[in-house]
Amino acid sequence: MERFDVLVRGSGIVGQSLALALSRLGLQVALRPDPVRREGPPDIRAYALNAGSVTLLRSLKVWDALPAHSATPVHDMHIEGDAAGAALEFSAWEARVGELAHIVDAAVLERELASAVRFAPHVTVVNDDDVKAPLTALCEGKASSARDALGVGFEREDYGHRAIAARLTTTQGHRNIARQWFRSPDVLALLPFDTPQPQASYALVWSLPEARARALLAMAPRAFEQALMDATGGAAGALTLTSERAAWPLMRGRASSVSGAGWVLLGDAAHVVHPLAGQGLNLGLADVVALARVIAEREPWRELGDEKLLRRYARQRLAPTWAMGQLTDGLLQLFAHPAPVARELRNRGLTLVNHIPLVKRWLTARALDS
Ligand SMILES: Cc1cc2nc3c(=O)[nH]c(=O)nc-3n(C[C@H](O)[C@H](O)[C@H](O)COP(=O)(O)OP(=O)(O)OC[C@H]3O[C@@H](n4cnc5c(N)ncnc54)[C@H](O)[C@@H]3O)c2cc1C
């Protein structure tokens, strides 16, 4: 029987990235994909990835292999509140970085990772559950069954909201601007994208209460486009659907522990945040970077499954994942409150932050690297 150093369970973006990162350390990695084949249309989401995620994917030789027009840089970000004139703006120029983020096609990224895994010298895709290794890394997503089998608690709260994703084209160039509207209780984001039309496409993420999301999904395309026009006030031009619409139920979640003797949790199996800040996958990829570094820097005599070693990883990831959960949750609560006082406060707050360069720089730095 083949001998493996690490068993990675779950071959989503986090699991595949981890398998590649560990194989680059010379470790023998077994990658166990989902035994349940989940057939369906390709993922139409586009992810906002920060600089840390791009650096990781570049080091794995995946980033530069992405086909043309599957990743679009974001140079500016406009956020609007739910009162006239309440706005917050971020710019890469102001933050003195090349770009604030990249918007990447989710399905293309997964495909490119799968292709890198096929050619990775130390990664073996395994299809049985008898494979054993000193360390098991669980990257099975928010509903991880192996996490539950370990008896690790997972505190979850369903928001009662769904996020609708779709692809759009616009009559107006996107000028590499990401736009977001906080319209209590909806959060609508238009992420600049270059497919199907370079410089004139968007990826949509629209989070709404369940009933409203269902109504929007049931609408004919023209009625949906009109609803989008009403929500954006035409600021992004006339928008036309170029894909099916798909929706995800939204929740936040946190595992009671992310490491133990012989096991670790990464990605959504460890923490789930609302997509309003586009940070869930960034957190998962930062988990990958942290674990790979802890393993690379371990004392030569330390076993891979050593509980103390894995606790170093857990300690490093505690603060950033907790802070992002609090930030996204706080923003959501603030903008969900219908009372006029809350409305006044949040919109004044947005405008105030826009005028304090120090606070803006701090927020930008947090978003650039989770
Ligand atoms: C609408 C929406 C928009 C988002 N936008 C962004 C964004 O812009 N930026 C960002 O950073 N994040 C974003 N996110 C968050 C992001 O989607 C997740 O954080 C990310 O997909 C988590 O990746 P993962 O690999 O941990 O989990 P998953 O993507 O859930 O992958 C888990 C994998 O494990 C498999 N699996 C499940 N059970 C088993 C098992 N028993 N054995 C083996 N395999 C198993 C699954 O089939 C799957 O392949 C968004 C989320 C939503 C809902």
Short mmCIF file of N, CA and C and ligand atoms in Angstrom, two decimals, residues 9-15 32-36 38 45-49 110 139-146 163 165 191 205 248-250 266-269 273 275 278-283, ligand 1:
data_model
loop_
_atom_site.label_atom_id
_atom_site.label_comp_id
_atom_site.label_asym_id
_atom_site.label_seq_id
_atom_site.Cartn_x
_atom_site.Cartn_y
_atom_site.Cartn_z
N ARG A 9 -8.87 15.84 2.48
CA ARG A 9 -10.25 15.44 2.14
C ARG A 9 -11.00 16.66 1.62
N GLY A 10 -11.50 16.55 0.38
CA GLY A 10 -12.23 17.66 -0.24
C GLY A 10 -11.38 18.33 -1.30
N SER A 11 -11.89 18.32 -2.55
CA SER A 11 -11.07 18.89 -3.63
C SER A 11 -11.72 20.14 -4.22
N GLY A 12 -12.21 21.01 -3.32
CA GLY A 12 -12.62 22.34 -3.76
C GLY A 12 -11.35 23.17 -3.96
N ILE A 13 -11.49 24.48 -4.04
CA ILE A 13 -10.32 25.34 -4.31
C ILE A 13 -9.32 25.25 -3.17
N VAL A 14 -9.82 25.20 -1.93
CA VAL A 14 -8.91 25.14 -0.78
C VAL A 14 -8.18 23.79 -0.73
N GLY A 15 -8.92 22.70 -0.91
CA GLY A 15 -8.30 21.37 -0.85
C GLY A 15 -7.25 21.18 -1.94
N ARG A 32 -8.52 13.24 -1.53
CA ARG A 32 -9.77 12.47 -1.59
C ARG A 32 -10.91 13.39 -2.02
N PRO A 33 -11.38 13.27 -3.28
CA PRO A 33 -12.51 14.13 -3.69
C PRO A 33 -13.81 13.64 -3.06
N ASP A 34 -14.84 14.40 -3.29
CA ASP A 34 -16.16 14.07 -2.75
C ASP A 34 -16.64 12.73 -3.32
N PRO A 35 -17.00 11.75 -2.47
CA PRO A 35 -17.51 10.48 -3.00
C PRO A 35 -18.88 10.65 -3.67
N VAL A 36 -19.61 11.71 -3.30
CA VAL A 36 -20.93 11.95 -3.91
C VAL A 36 -20.71 12.86 -5.12
N ARG A 38 -21.60 15.52 -7.48
CA ARG A 38 -22.62 16.56 -7.50
C ARG A 38 -22.66 17.15 -8.89
N ARG A 45 -20.23 31.76 -10.25
CA ARG A 45 -19.71 32.84 -9.41
C ARG A 45 -18.36 33.32 -9.93
N ALA A 46 -18.05 34.55 -9.58
CA ALA A 46 -16.69 35.07 -9.81
C ALA A 46 -16.23 35.53 -8.44
N TYR A 47 -15.02 35.16 -8.07
CA TYR A 47 -14.52 35.49 -6.74
C TYR A 47 -13.62 36.72 -6.77
N ALA A 48 -13.77 37.57 -5.75
CA ALA A 48 -12.82 38.66 -5.55
C ALA A 48 -11.66 38.10 -4.73
N LEU A 49 -10.49 38.01 -5.34
CA LEU A 49 -9.34 37.45 -4.63
C LEU A 49 -8.34 38.55 -4.28
N GLU A 110 -11.15 26.52 -10.64
CA GLU A 110 -11.20 25.11 -10.19
C GLU A 110 -10.62 24.19 -11.24
N CYS A 139 -10.95 19.69 4.17
CA CYS A 139 -11.30 20.86 3.34
C CYS A 139 -12.63 20.56 2.65
N GLU A 140 -13.57 20.00 3.43
CA GLU A 140 -14.82 19.50 2.84
C GLU A 140 -15.93 20.55 2.77
N GLY A 141 -15.61 21.81 3.06
CA GLY A 141 -16.64 22.83 3.00
C GLY A 141 -17.49 22.86 4.26
N LYS A 142 -18.52 23.74 4.23
CA LYS A 142 -19.26 24.01 5.46
C LYS A 142 -20.01 22.80 6.02
N ALA A 143 -20.37 21.84 5.15
CA ALA A 143 -21.13 20.68 5.65
C ALA A 143 -20.23 19.47 5.86
N SER A 144 -18.99 19.70 6.20
CA SER A 144 -18.00 18.61 6.34
C SER A 144 -18.48 17.47 7.24
N SER A 145 -18.58 16.26 6.66
CA SER A 145 -19.04 15.12 7.47
C SER A 145 -17.89 14.58 8.31
N ALA A 146 -16.64 14.67 7.80
CA ALA A 146 -15.50 14.16 8.58
C ALA A 146 -15.30 15.02 9.83
N ALA A 163 -27.92 34.46 -1.73
CA ALA A 163 -27.16 35.30 -2.66
C ALA A 163 -27.42 34.80 -4.07
N ALA A 165 -26.33 34.82 -7.89
CA ALA A 165 -25.17 35.14 -8.72
C ALA A 165 -25.58 34.99 -10.18
N LEU A 191 -19.28 43.09 -9.87
CA LEU A 191 -17.82 42.94 -9.92
C LEU A 191 -17.37 43.00 -11.37
N VAL A 205 -23.46 39.61 -7.50
CA VAL A 205 -23.77 38.89 -6.26
C VAL A 205 -24.79 39.77 -5.53
N TRP A 248 -27.36 30.84 -3.52
CA TRP A 248 -26.75 30.14 -2.39
C TRP A 248 -27.39 30.61 -1.08
N PRO A 249 -27.81 29.69 -0.22
CA PRO A 249 -28.30 30.12 1.10
C PRO A 249 -27.12 30.65 1.91
N LEU A 250 -27.34 31.72 2.70
CA LEU A 250 -26.22 32.35 3.41
C LEU A 250 -26.26 32.06 4.90
N LEU A 266 -9.55 23.41 7.33
CA LEU A 266 -9.23 24.61 6.55
C LEU A 266 -10.46 25.04 5.76
N GLY A 267 -10.48 26.31 5.36
CA GLY A 267 -11.54 26.82 4.49
C GLY A 267 -12.89 26.83 5.19
N ASP A 268 -13.94 26.65 4.37
CA ASP A 268 -15.30 26.72 4.92
C ASP A 268 -15.59 25.64 5.95
N ALA A 269 -14.81 24.58 5.97
CA ALA A 269 -15.01 23.56 7.01
C ALA A 269 -14.69 24.15 8.38
N VAL A 273 -18.18 32.89 6.27
CA VAL A 273 -18.59 34.29 6.47
C VAL A 273 -19.53 34.71 5.34
N PRO A 275 -20.84 36.62 2.14
CA PRO A 275 -19.99 37.04 1.01
C PRO A 275 -19.95 38.54 0.75
N GLY A 278 -16.58 39.57 0.23
CA GLY A 278 -15.81 38.75 -0.70
C GLY A 278 -14.54 38.20 -0.05
N GLN A 279 -14.66 37.61 1.13
CA GLN A 279 -13.46 37.20 1.86
C GLN A 279 -13.40 35.72 2.23
N GLY A 280 -14.49 34.95 2.01
CA GLY A 280 -14.51 33.55 2.47
C GLY A 280 -13.37 32.72 1.90
N LEU A 281 -13.21 32.76 0.59
CA LEU A 281 -12.16 31.95 -0.04
C LEU A 281 -10.78 32.52 0.29
N ASN A 282 -10.69 33.84 0.38
CA ASN A 282 -9.41 34.45 0.75
C ASN A 282 -8.94 33.93 2.12
N LEU A 283 -9.90 33.80 3.04
CA LEU A 283 -9.54 33.25 4.36
C LEU A 283 -9.06 31.81 4.22
C1 LIG B 1 -22.50 33.84 -3.55
C2 LIG B 1 -21.11 33.70 -2.97
C3 LIG B 1 -20.10 34.53 -3.39
C4 LIG B 1 -18.82 34.43 -2.84
N1 LIG B 1 -17.85 35.29 -3.25
C5 LIG B 1 -16.62 35.22 -2.70
C6 LIG B 1 -15.60 36.14 -3.10
O1 LIG B 1 -15.82 37.03 -3.93
N2 LIG B 1 -14.37 36.03 -2.54
C7 LIG B 1 -14.09 35.07 -1.60
O2 LIG B 1 -12.96 35.02 -1.10
N3 LIG B 1 -15.04 34.18 -1.21
C8 LIG B 1 -16.29 34.23 -1.73
N4 LIG B 1 -17.25 33.33 -1.35
C9 LIG B 1 -16.90 32.27 -0.38
C10 LIG B 1 -16.33 31.03 -1.08
O3 LIG B 1 -17.26 30.53 -2.01
C11 LIG B 1 -16.00 29.93 -0.09
O4 LIG B 1 -15.36 30.47 1.03
C12 LIG B 1 -15.08 28.88 -0.74
O5 LIG B 1 -15.72 28.30 -1.84
C13 LIG B 1 -14.71 27.80 0.26
O6 LIG B 1 -13.91 26.87 -0.37
P1 LIG B 1 -13.67 25.43 0.28
O7 LIG B 1 -12.76 24.70 -0.67
O8 LIG B 1 -13.27 25.56 1.70
O9 LIG B 1 -15.11 24.76 0.32
P2 LIG B 1 -16.07 24.26 -0.92
O10 LIG B 1 -15.92 25.21 -2.02
O11 LIG B 1 -17.38 24.06 -0.28
O12 LIG B 1 -15.39 22.90 -1.32
C14 LIG B 1 -15.49 21.76 -0.52
C15 LIG B 1 -15.26 20.52 -1.38
O13 LIG B 1 -15.30 19.35 -0.56
C16 LIG B 1 -16.19 18.39 -1.15
N5 LIG B 1 -16.71 17.50 -0.09
C17 LIG B 1 -17.81 17.65 0.68
N6 LIG B 1 -17.96 16.59 1.49
C18 LIG B 1 -16.92 15.75 1.23
C19 LIG B 1 -16.50 14.49 1.76
N7 LIG B 1 -17.20 13.86 2.71
N8 LIG B 1 -15.36 13.92 1.28
C20 LIG B 1 -14.63 14.54 0.32
N9 LIG B 1 -15.00 15.72 -0.23
C21 LIG B 1 -16.11 16.32 0.23
C22 LIG B 1 -17.23 19.24 -1.86
O14 LIG B 1 -17.91 18.52 -2.87
C23 LIG B 1 -16.35 20.34 -2.45
O15 LIG B 1 -15.74 19.93 -3.64
C24 LIG B 1 -18.55 33.43 -1.86
C25 LIG B 1 -19.57 32.58 -1.42
C26 LIG B 1 -20.84 32.73 -1.96
C27 LIG B 1 -21.95 31.82 -1.45
#
